[in-house]
Protein backbone atom coordinates (compact mmCIF):
# COMPACT_ATOMS: atom_id res chain seq x y z
CA UNK A 1 0.00 0.00 0.00
CA UNK A 2 2.80 2.42 0.90
CA UNK A 3 4.57 1.69 -2.38
CA UNK A 4 1.42 2.65 -4.30
CA UNK A 5 0.88 5.80 -2.26
CA UNK A 6 -2.26 4.54 -0.47
CA UNK A 7 -1.11 4.45 3.13
CA UNK A 8 -4.63 5.54 4.11
CA UNK A 9 -5.89 2.04 3.25
CA UNK A 10 -3.56 0.27 5.68
CA UNK A 11 -5.45 -1.23 8.64
CA UNK A 12 -4.28 -0.26 12.09
CA UNK A 13 -3.11 -2.99 14.46
CA UNK A 14 -6.17 -2.54 16.68
CA UNK A 15 -8.52 -2.94 13.70
CA UNK A 16 -6.62 -6.01 12.52
CA UNK A 17 -6.86 -7.59 15.99
CA UNK A 18 -10.60 -6.89 16.17
CA UNK A 19 -11.10 -8.60 12.79
CA UNK A 20 -9.01 -11.59 13.84
CA UNK A 21 -10.95 -11.90 17.10
CA UNK A 22 -14.10 -12.50 15.06
CA UNK A 23 -12.47 -14.32 12.13
CA UNK A 24 -9.41 -16.10 13.54
CA UNK A 25 -6.58 -16.80 11.11
CA UNK A 26 -6.27 -20.53 10.53
CA UNK A 27 -3.53 -22.44 8.80
CA UNK A 28 -4.89 -24.28 5.77
CA UNK A 29 -3.45 -27.78 5.48
CA UNK A 30 -5.23 -28.68 2.25
CA UNK A 31 -7.46 -27.07 -0.32
CA UNK A 32 -9.98 -28.48 -2.75
CA UNK A 33 -9.56 -27.55 -6.37
CA UNK A 34 -11.91 -25.12 -8.04
CA UNK A 35 -13.47 -27.95 -10.02
CA UNK A 36 -16.65 -28.51 -8.01
CA UNK A 37 -17.27 -31.92 -9.54
CA UNK A 38 -13.88 -33.21 -8.44
CA UNK A 39 -14.25 -31.61 -5.03
CA UNK A 40 -17.68 -33.23 -4.54
CA UNK A 41 -16.38 -36.62 -5.66
CA UNK A 42 -13.42 -36.34 -3.27
CA UNK A 43 -15.84 -35.57 -0.44
CA UNK A 44 -17.92 -38.57 -1.50
CA UNK A 45 -14.89 -40.87 -1.21
CA UNK A 46 -14.21 -39.53 2.30
CA UNK A 47 -17.85 -40.08 3.28
CA UNK A 48 -17.76 -43.65 1.98
CA UNK A 49 -14.50 -44.26 3.88
CA UNK A 50 -16.12 -42.97 7.07
CA UNK A 51 -19.20 -45.12 6.54
CA UNK A 52 -17.10 -48.25 6.02
CA UNK A 53 -15.08 -47.49 9.16
CA UNK A 54 -18.30 -47.14 11.16
CA UNK A 55 -19.50 -50.50 9.85
CA UNK A 56 -16.24 -52.05 11.06
CA UNK A 57 -16.65 -50.38 14.47
CA UNK A 58 -20.19 -51.79 14.67
CA UNK A 59 -18.74 -55.27 13.90
CA UNK A 60 -20.84 -55.52 10.75
CA UNK A 61 -17.84 -55.76 8.39
CA UNK A 62 -14.41 -57.23 9.08
CA UNK A 63 -11.18 -55.29 8.71
CA UNK A 64 -10.16 -57.03 5.49
CA UNK A 65 -13.43 -56.24 3.71
CA UNK A 66 -13.33 -52.60 4.78
CA UNK A 67 -9.75 -52.11 3.61
CA UNK A 68 -10.53 -53.82 0.31
CA UNK A 69 -13.52 -51.57 -0.35
CA UNK A 70 -11.60 -48.42 0.62
CA UNK A 71 -8.74 -49.32 -1.71
CA UNK A 72 -11.17 -49.96 -4.56
CA UNK A 73 -12.82 -46.55 -4.20
CA UNK A 74 -9.47 -44.78 -4.12
CA UNK A 75 -8.55 -46.61 -7.32
CA UNK A 76 -11.86 -45.49 -8.86
CA UNK A 77 -11.02 -41.87 -8.08
CA UNK A 78 -7.51 -42.24 -9.53
CA UNK A 79 -8.93 -43.82 -12.68
CA UNK A 80 -11.56 -41.12 -13.24
CA UNK A 81 -8.99 -38.34 -12.85
CA UNK A 82 -6.37 -40.12 -14.92
CA UNK A 83 -6.74 -42.90 -17.47
CA UNK A 84 -10.45 -42.33 -18.13
CA UNK A 85 -9.71 -38.90 -19.60
CA UNK A 86 -6.90 -40.38 -21.69
CA UNK A 87 -9.11 -43.18 -23.04
CA UNK A 88 -12.12 -40.99 -23.91
CA UNK A 89 -12.35 -40.46 -27.69
CA UNK A 90 -14.87 -39.01 -30.14
CA UNK A 91 -15.34 -42.50 -31.58
CA UNK A 92 -14.61 -45.69 -29.64
CA UNK A 93 -15.77 -49.29 -29.60
CA UNK A 94 -15.81 -49.05 -25.79
CA UNK A 95 -19.16 -47.58 -24.78
CA UNK A 96 -17.82 -45.73 -21.73
CA UNK A 97 -15.10 -44.06 -23.80
CA UNK A 98 -17.18 -43.07 -26.85
CA UNK A 99 -17.98 -39.38 -26.45
CA UNK A 100 -20.23 -39.27 -29.50
CA UNK A 101 -22.44 -41.99 -28.04
CA UNK A 102 -22.13 -41.03 -24.37
CA UNK A 103 -23.02 -37.36 -24.86
CA UNK A 104 -25.96 -38.03 -27.19
CA UNK A 105 -29.49 -37.74 -25.80
CA UNK A 106 -31.61 -40.59 -27.15
CA UNK A 107 -34.79 -38.79 -26.07
CA UNK A 108 -34.06 -35.79 -28.32
CA UNK A 109 -33.42 -36.30 -32.03
CA UNK A 110 -31.66 -32.92 -32.24
CA UNK A 111 -29.08 -34.03 -29.66
CA UNK A 112 -28.08 -37.36 -31.19
CA UNK A 113 -24.83 -37.58 -33.13
CA UNK A 114 -24.52 -40.44 -35.66
CA UNK A 115 -21.83 -43.08 -35.25
CA UNK A 116 -20.96 -45.91 -37.63
CA UNK A 117 -19.73 -48.47 -35.11
CA UNK A 118 -21.10 -50.76 -32.41
CA UNK A 119 -20.18 -50.80 -28.73
CA UNK A 120 -19.51 -54.47 -28.13
CA UNK A 121 -16.51 -53.89 -25.87
CA UNK A 122 -16.50 -52.83 -22.23
CA UNK A 123 -13.58 -51.15 -20.48
CA UNK A 124 -12.30 -53.30 -17.60
CA UNK A 125 -11.80 -50.26 -15.34
CA UNK A 126 -15.26 -48.81 -16.03
CA UNK A 127 -16.83 -52.23 -15.56
CA UNK A 128 -14.85 -52.70 -12.35
CA UNK A 129 -16.13 -49.36 -11.07
CA UNK A 130 -19.75 -50.40 -11.65
CA UNK A 131 -19.15 -53.80 -10.06
CA UNK A 132 -17.54 -52.53 -6.85
CA UNK A 133 -20.24 -49.88 -6.43
CA UNK A 134 -22.95 -52.53 -6.85
CA UNK A 135 -21.10 -54.96 -4.55
CA UNK A 136 -20.94 -52.46 -1.69
CA UNK A 137 -24.60 -51.54 -2.18
CA UNK A 138 -25.59 -55.21 -2.15
CA UNK A 139 -23.52 -55.77 1.00
CA UNK A 140 -25.24 -52.87 2.76
CA UNK A 141 -28.69 -54.16 1.83
CA UNK A 142 -27.86 -57.69 3.03
CA UNK A 143 -26.51 -56.42 6.36
CA UNK A 144 -29.55 -54.17 6.83
CA UNK A 145 -31.96 -57.06 6.20
CA UNK A 146 -30.29 -59.06 8.98
CA UNK A 147 -30.00 -56.15 11.43
CA UNK A 148 -32.55 -55.04 14.02
CA UNK A 149 -33.34 -51.95 16.05
CA UNK A 150 -30.92 -49.04 15.98
CA UNK A 151 -28.47 -50.84 13.69
CA UNK A 152 -31.17 -51.38 11.08
CA UNK A 153 -32.07 -47.69 11.18
CA UNK A 154 -28.41 -46.71 10.89
CA UNK A 155 -27.92 -48.97 7.89
CA UNK A 156 -30.99 -47.52 6.20
CA UNK A 157 -29.38 -44.09 6.53
CA UNK A 158 -26.08 -45.47 5.21
CA UNK A 159 -27.76 -46.84 2.09
CA UNK A 160 -29.35 -43.48 1.29
CA UNK A 161 -26.07 -41.66 1.96
CA UNK A 162 -24.13 -44.18 -0.12
CA UNK A 163 -26.44 -43.69 -3.10
CA UNK A 164 -25.99 -39.94 -2.87
CA UNK A 165 -22.18 -40.27 -2.82
CA UNK A 166 -22.14 -42.75 -5.70
CA UNK A 167 -24.10 -40.23 -7.76
CA UNK A 168 -21.28 -37.73 -7.22
CA UNK A 169 -18.75 -40.22 -8.63
CA UNK A 170 -20.79 -40.76 -11.78
CA UNK A 171 -21.27 -36.99 -12.12
CA UNK A 172 -17.48 -36.61 -12.08
CA UNK A 173 -17.18 -39.26 -14.79
CA UNK A 174 -19.74 -37.43 -16.93
CA UNK A 175 -18.00 -34.11 -16.28
CA UNK A 176 -14.66 -35.49 -17.47
CA UNK A 177 -16.35 -36.81 -20.62
CA UNK A 178 -17.79 -33.35 -21.33
CA UNK A 179 -14.43 -31.72 -20.57
CA UNK A 180 -12.55 -33.97 -23.00
CA UNK A 181 -15.20 -33.33 -25.67
CA UNK A 182 -14.94 -29.57 -25.09
CA UNK A 183 -11.15 -29.67 -25.41
CA UNK A 184 -11.33 -31.65 -28.64
CA UNK A 185 -13.92 -29.27 -30.08
CA UNK A 186 -11.82 -26.27 -29.05
CA UNK A 187 -8.81 -27.74 -30.85
CA UNK A 188 -10.93 -28.39 -33.95
CA UNK A 189 -12.35 -24.86 -34.02
CA UNK A 190 -8.99 -23.17 -33.41
CA UNK A 191 -7.43 -25.29 -36.13
CA UNK A 192 -10.01 -24.06 -38.64
CA UNK A 193 -9.82 -20.34 -37.76
CA UNK A 194 -9.00 -17.88 -40.53
CA UNK A 195 -6.75 -14.83 -40.17
CA UNK A 196 -9.64 -12.47 -39.41
CA UNK A 197 -11.27 -14.76 -36.80
CA UNK A 198 -10.70 -15.38 -33.09
CA UNK A 199 -11.95 -17.80 -30.47
CA UNK A 200 -13.28 -16.65 -27.07
CA UNK A 201 -13.83 -18.90 -24.06
CA UNK A 202 -16.38 -18.09 -21.32
CA UNK A 203 -15.17 -20.20 -18.42
CA UNK A 204 -17.17 -21.07 -15.30
CA UNK A 205 -15.19 -18.62 -13.15
CA UNK A 206 -15.50 -15.80 -15.69
CA UNK A 207 -19.13 -14.93 -15.05
CA UNK A 208 -19.83 -11.21 -15.07
CA UNK A 209 -23.03 -10.83 -13.07
CA UNK A 210 -22.82 -11.40 -9.29
CA UNK A 211 -26.40 -12.69 -9.44
CA UNK A 212 -25.11 -15.83 -11.14
CA UNK A 213 -22.27 -16.55 -8.70
CA UNK A 214 -24.49 -18.93 -6.71
CA UNK A 215 -25.18 -20.92 -9.82
CA UNK A 216 -23.57 -24.35 -9.63
CA UNK A 217 -20.94 -25.52 -12.11
CA UNK A 218 -23.41 -28.17 -13.27
CA UNK A 219 -26.03 -25.51 -14.08
CA UNK A 220 -23.46 -23.36 -15.89
CA UNK A 221 -21.73 -26.04 -17.94
CA UNK A 222 -22.61 -26.03 -21.61
CA UNK A 223 -24.40 -22.69 -21.74
CA UNK A 224 -24.06 -20.63 -24.89
CA UNK A 225 -24.94 -17.25 -23.39
CA UNK A 226 -27.97 -15.36 -22.19
PDB file of C-alpha atoms in Angstrom, residues 20-182:
ATOM      1  CA  UNK A  20      -9.010 -11.593  13.836  1.00  0.00           C
ATOM      2  CA  UNK A  21     -10.948 -11.895  17.101  1.00  0.00           C
ATOM      3  CA  UNK A  22     -14.096 -12.501  15.063  1.00  0.00           C
ATOM      4  CA  UNK A  23     -12.470 -14.324  12.132  1.00  0.00           C
ATOM      5  CA  UNK A  24      -9.414 -16.100  13.542  1.00  0.00           C
ATOM      6  CA  UNK A  25      -6.584 -16.799  11.111  1.00  0.00           C
ATOM      7  CA  UNK A  26      -6.265 -20.525  10.532  1.00  0.00           C
ATOM      8  CA  UNK A  27      -3.527 -22.439   8.796  1.00  0.00           C
ATOM      9  CA  UNK A  28      -4.891 -24.282   5.768  1.00  0.00           C
ATOM     10  CA  UNK A  29      -3.453 -27.780   5.483  1.00  0.00           C
ATOM     11  CA  UNK A  30      -5.231 -28.685   2.252  1.00  0.00           C
ATOM     12  CA  UNK A  31      -7.456 -27.065  -0.318  1.00  0.00           C
ATOM     13  CA  UNK A  32      -9.975 -28.476  -2.752  1.00  0.00           C
ATOM     14  CA  UNK A  33      -9.562 -27.549  -6.371  1.00  0.00           C
ATOM     15  CA  UNK A  34     -11.913 -25.117  -8.041  1.00  0.00           C
ATOM     16  CA  UNK A  35     -13.471 -27.954 -10.022  1.00  0.00           C
ATOM     17  CA  UNK A  36     -16.652 -28.512  -8.014  1.00  0.00           C
ATOM     18  CA  UNK A  37     -17.269 -31.924  -9.542  1.00  0.00           C
ATOM     19  CA  UNK A  38     -13.875 -33.214  -8.445  1.00  0.00           C
ATOM     20  CA  UNK A  39     -14.247 -31.609  -5.034  1.00  0.00           C
ATOM     21  CA  UNK A  40     -17.677 -33.226  -4.544  1.00  0.00           C
ATOM     22  CA  UNK A  41     -16.376 -36.619  -5.655  1.00  0.00           C
ATOM     23  CA  UNK A  42     -13.416 -36.335  -3.267  1.00  0.00           C
ATOM     24  CA  UNK A  43     -15.842 -35.566  -0.443  1.00  0.00           C
ATOM     25  CA  UNK A  44     -17.922 -38.568  -1.499  1.00  0.00           C
ATOM     26  CA  UNK A  45     -14.886 -40.872  -1.206  1.00  0.00           C
ATOM     27  CA  UNK A  46     -14.206 -39.530   2.296  1.00  0.00           C
ATOM     28  CA  UNK A  47     -17.854 -40.083   3.277  1.00  0.00           C
ATOM     29  CA  UNK A  48     -17.763 -43.652   1.981  1.00  0.00           C
ATOM     30  CA  UNK A  49     -14.502 -44.260   3.885  1.00  0.00           C
ATOM     31  CA  UNK A  50     -16.119 -42.973   7.067  1.00  0.00           C
ATOM     32  CA  UNK A  51     -19.201 -45.116   6.540  1.00  0.00           C
ATOM     33  CA  UNK A  52     -17.105 -48.252   6.022  1.00  0.00           C
ATOM     34  CA  UNK A  53     -15.079 -47.487   9.161  1.00  0.00           C
ATOM     35  CA  UNK A  54     -18.304 -47.141  11.164  1.00  0.00           C
ATOM     36  CA  UNK A  55     -19.501 -50.500   9.851  1.00  0.00           C
ATOM     37  CA  UNK A  56     -16.242 -52.045  11.056  1.00  0.00           C
ATOM     38  CA  UNK A  57     -16.650 -50.378  14.467  1.00  0.00           C
ATOM     39  CA  UNK A  58     -20.187 -51.791  14.667  1.00  0.00           C
ATOM     40  CA  UNK A  59     -18.740 -55.272  13.897  1.00  0.00           C
ATOM     41  CA  UNK A  60     -20.841 -55.517  10.746  1.00  0.00           C
ATOM     42  CA  UNK A  61     -17.842 -55.762   8.388  1.00  0.00           C
ATOM     43  CA  UNK A  62     -14.412 -57.232   9.080  1.00  0.00           C
ATOM     44  CA  UNK A  63     -11.184 -55.286   8.710  1.00  0.00           C
ATOM     45  CA  UNK A  64     -10.159 -57.030   5.488  1.00  0.00           C
ATOM     46  CA  UNK A  65     -13.430 -56.240   3.710  1.00  0.00           C
ATOM     47  CA  UNK A  66     -13.330 -52.605   4.781  1.00  0.00           C
ATOM     48  CA  UNK A  67      -9.747 -52.109   3.608  1.00  0.00           C
ATOM     49  CA  UNK A  68     -10.534 -53.823   0.310  1.00  0.00           C
ATOM     50  CA  UNK A  69     -13.523 -51.567  -0.349  1.00  0.00           C
ATOM     51  CA  UNK A  70     -11.604 -48.423   0.623  1.00  0.00           C
ATOM     52  CA  UNK A  71      -8.744 -49.319  -1.706  1.00  0.00           C
ATOM     53  CA  UNK A  72     -11.174 -49.958  -4.563  1.00  0.00           C
ATOM     54  CA  UNK A  73     -12.822 -46.548  -4.199  1.00  0.00           C
ATOM     55  CA  UNK A  74      -9.466 -44.779  -4.121  1.00  0.00           C
ATOM     56  CA  UNK A  75      -8.553 -46.610  -7.322  1.00  0.00           C
ATOM     57  CA  UNK A  76     -11.857 -45.489  -8.865  1.00  0.00           C
ATOM     58  CA  UNK A  77     -11.018 -41.870  -8.081  1.00  0.00           C
ATOM     59  CA  UNK A  78      -7.512 -42.238  -9.531  1.00  0.00           C
ATOM     60  CA  UNK A  79      -8.929 -43.816 -12.685  1.00  0.00           C
ATOM     61  CA  UNK A  80     -11.558 -41.116 -13.238  1.00  0.00           C
ATOM     62  CA  UNK A  81      -8.995 -38.338 -12.849  1.00  0.00           C
ATOM     63  CA  UNK A  82      -6.366 -40.119 -14.924  1.00  0.00           C
ATOM     64  CA  UNK A  83      -6.742 -42.898 -17.470  1.00  0.00           C
ATOM     65  CA  UNK A  84     -10.448 -42.326 -18.129  1.00  0.00           C
ATOM     66  CA  UNK A  85      -9.709 -38.897 -19.598  1.00  0.00           C
ATOM     67  CA  UNK A  86      -6.905 -40.378 -21.689  1.00  0.00           C
ATOM     68  CA  UNK A  87      -9.110 -43.181 -23.038  1.00  0.00           C
ATOM     69  CA  UNK A  88     -12.123 -40.993 -23.913  1.00  0.00           C
ATOM     70  CA  UNK A  89     -12.348 -40.457 -27.689  1.00  0.00           C
ATOM     71  CA  UNK A  90     -14.866 -39.010 -30.141  1.00  0.00           C
ATOM     72  CA  UNK A  91     -15.342 -42.499 -31.584  1.00  0.00           C
ATOM     73  CA  UNK A  92     -14.613 -45.686 -29.636  1.00  0.00           C
ATOM     74  CA  UNK A  93     -15.773 -49.295 -29.598  1.00  0.00           C
ATOM     75  CA  UNK A  94     -15.806 -49.050 -25.788  1.00  0.00           C
ATOM     76  CA  UNK A  95     -19.161 -47.584 -24.779  1.00  0.00           C
ATOM     77  CA  UNK A  96     -17.825 -45.728 -21.727  1.00  0.00           C
ATOM     78  CA  UNK A  97     -15.100 -44.062 -23.802  1.00  0.00           C
ATOM     79  CA  UNK A  98     -17.182 -43.073 -26.854  1.00  0.00           C
ATOM     80  CA  UNK A  99     -17.978 -39.375 -26.447  1.00  0.00           C
ATOM     81  CA  UNK A 100     -20.235 -39.275 -29.500  1.00  0.00           C
ATOM     82  CA  UNK A 101     -22.443 -41.988 -28.041  1.00  0.00           C
ATOM     83  CA  UNK A 102     -22.133 -41.029 -24.375  1.00  0.00           C
ATOM     84  CA  UNK A 103     -23.017 -37.364 -24.856  1.00  0.00           C
ATOM     85  CA  UNK A 104     -25.964 -38.030 -27.186  1.00  0.00           C
ATOM     86  CA  UNK A 105     -29.488 -37.736 -25.798  1.00  0.00           C
ATOM     87  CA  UNK A 106     -31.605 -40.586 -27.149  1.00  0.00           C
ATOM     88  CA  UNK A 107     -34.786 -38.785 -26.067  1.00  0.00           C
ATOM     89  CA  UNK A 108     -34.056 -35.793 -28.319  1.00  0.00           C
ATOM     90  CA  UNK A 109     -33.422 -36.298 -32.035  1.00  0.00           C
ATOM     91  CA  UNK A 110     -31.661 -32.920 -32.239  1.00  0.00           C
ATOM     92  CA  UNK A 111     -29.083 -34.033 -29.662  1.00  0.00           C
ATOM     93  CA  UNK A 112     -28.084 -37.359 -31.190  1.00  0.00           C
ATOM     94  CA  UNK A 113     -24.832 -37.576 -33.134  1.00  0.00           C
ATOM     95  CA  UNK A 114     -24.520 -40.441 -35.655  1.00  0.00           C
ATOM     96  CA  UNK A 115     -21.832 -43.085 -35.251  1.00  0.00           C
ATOM     97  CA  UNK A 116     -20.956 -45.914 -37.629  1.00  0.00           C
ATOM     98  CA  UNK A 117     -19.734 -48.474 -35.108  1.00  0.00           C
ATOM     99  CA  UNK A 118     -21.104 -50.759 -32.406  1.00  0.00           C
ATOM    100  CA  UNK A 119     -20.177 -50.797 -28.734  1.00  0.00           C
ATOM    101  CA  UNK A 120     -19.512 -54.469 -28.130  1.00  0.00           C
ATOM    102  CA  UNK A 121     -16.510 -53.888 -25.874  1.00  0.00           C
ATOM    103  CA  UNK A 122     -16.500 -52.827 -22.231  1.00  0.00           C
ATOM    104  CA  UNK A 123     -13.577 -51.149 -20.484  1.00  0.00           C
ATOM    105  CA  UNK A 124     -12.295 -53.300 -17.604  1.00  0.00           C
ATOM    106  CA  UNK A 125     -11.801 -50.264 -15.344  1.00  0.00           C
ATOM    107  CA  UNK A 126     -15.261 -48.806 -16.033  1.00  0.00           C
ATOM    108  CA  UNK A 127     -16.826 -52.230 -15.558  1.00  0.00           C
ATOM    109  CA  UNK A 128     -14.850 -52.699 -12.351  1.00  0.00           C
ATOM    110  CA  UNK A 129     -16.133 -49.357 -11.066  1.00  0.00           C
ATOM    111  CA  UNK A 130     -19.752 -50.402 -11.653  1.00  0.00           C
ATOM    112  CA  UNK A 131     -19.145 -53.802 -10.063  1.00  0.00           C
ATOM    113  CA  UNK A 132     -17.536 -52.531  -6.851  1.00  0.00           C
ATOM    114  CA  UNK A 133     -20.242 -49.877  -6.431  1.00  0.00           C
ATOM    115  CA  UNK A 134     -22.945 -52.531  -6.847  1.00  0.00           C
ATOM    116  CA  UNK A 135     -21.101 -54.960  -4.549  1.00  0.00           C
ATOM    117  CA  UNK A 136     -20.939 -52.458  -1.691  1.00  0.00           C
ATOM    118  CA  UNK A 137     -24.604 -51.538  -2.177  1.00  0.00           C
ATOM    119  CA  UNK A 138     -25.595 -55.211  -2.154  1.00  0.00           C
ATOM    120  CA  UNK A 139     -23.525 -55.766   0.997  1.00  0.00           C
ATOM    121  CA  UNK A 140     -25.238 -52.865   2.758  1.00  0.00           C
ATOM    122  CA  UNK A 141     -28.691 -54.165   1.833  1.00  0.00           C
ATOM    123  CA  UNK A 142     -27.858 -57.690   3.028  1.00  0.00           C
ATOM    124  CA  UNK A 143     -26.511 -56.420   6.357  1.00  0.00           C
ATOM    125  CA  UNK A 144     -29.550 -54.173   6.832  1.00  0.00           C
ATOM    126  CA  UNK A 145     -31.957 -57.063   6.196  1.00  0.00           C
ATOM    127  CA  UNK A 146     -30.288 -59.062   8.982  1.00  0.00           C
ATOM    128  CA  UNK A 147     -30.001 -56.148  11.432  1.00  0.00           C
ATOM    129  CA  UNK A 148     -32.553 -55.038  14.016  1.00  0.00           C
ATOM    130  CA  UNK A 149     -33.344 -51.953  16.049  1.00  0.00           C
ATOM    131  CA  UNK A 150     -30.919 -49.041  15.976  1.00  0.00           C
ATOM    132  CA  UNK A 151     -28.469 -50.841  13.692  1.00  0.00           C
ATOM    133  CA  UNK A 152     -31.169 -51.377  11.077  1.00  0.00           C
ATOM    134  CA  UNK A 153     -32.071 -47.690  11.185  1.00  0.00           C
ATOM    135  CA  UNK A 154     -28.412 -46.706  10.889  1.00  0.00           C
ATOM    136  CA  UNK A 155     -27.916 -48.972   7.890  1.00  0.00           C
ATOM    137  CA  UNK A 156     -30.994 -47.524   6.200  1.00  0.00           C
ATOM    138  CA  UNK A 157     -29.381 -44.093   6.533  1.00  0.00           C
ATOM    139  CA  UNK A 158     -26.081 -45.466   5.213  1.00  0.00           C
ATOM    140  CA  UNK A 159     -27.758 -46.844   2.085  1.00  0.00           C
ATOM    141  CA  UNK A 160     -29.352 -43.479   1.286  1.00  0.00           C
ATOM    142  CA  UNK A 161     -26.072 -41.658   1.959  1.00  0.00           C
ATOM    143  CA  UNK A 162     -24.135 -44.180  -0.116  1.00  0.00           C
ATOM    144  CA  UNK A 163     -26.444 -43.694  -3.103  1.00  0.00           C
ATOM    145  CA  UNK A 164     -25.985 -39.937  -2.873  1.00  0.00           C
ATOM    146  CA  UNK A 165     -22.184 -40.274  -2.820  1.00  0.00           C
ATOM    147  CA  UNK A 166     -22.138 -42.751  -5.705  1.00  0.00           C
ATOM    148  CA  UNK A 167     -24.104 -40.235  -7.763  1.00  0.00           C
ATOM    149  CA  UNK A 168     -21.278 -37.726  -7.224  1.00  0.00           C
ATOM    150  CA  UNK A 169     -18.753 -40.217  -8.627  1.00  0.00           C
ATOM    151  CA  UNK A 170     -20.793 -40.755 -11.781  1.00  0.00           C
ATOM    152  CA  UNK A 171     -21.269 -36.991 -12.125  1.00  0.00           C
ATOM    153  CA  UNK A 172     -17.480 -36.606 -12.076  1.00  0.00           C
ATOM    154  CA  UNK A 173     -17.180 -39.258 -14.786  1.00  0.00           C
ATOM    155  CA  UNK A 174     -19.744 -37.429 -16.931  1.00  0.00           C
ATOM    156  CA  UNK A 175     -18.002 -34.114 -16.280  1.00  0.00           C
ATOM    157  CA  UNK A 176     -14.664 -35.486 -17.474  1.00  0.00           C
ATOM    158  CA  UNK A 177     -16.352 -36.815 -20.624  1.00  0.00           C
ATOM    159  CA  UNK A 178     -17.789 -33.351 -21.331  1.00  0.00           C
ATOM    160  CA  UNK A 179     -14.431 -31.723 -20.572  1.00  0.00           C
ATOM    161  CA  UNK A 180     -12.555 -33.973 -22.999  1.00  0.00           C
ATOM    162  CA  UNK A 181     -15.204 -33.330 -25.667  1.00  0.00           C
ATOM    163  CA  UNK A 182     -14.944 -29.572 -25.092  1.00  0.00           C
TER     164      UNK A 182
END
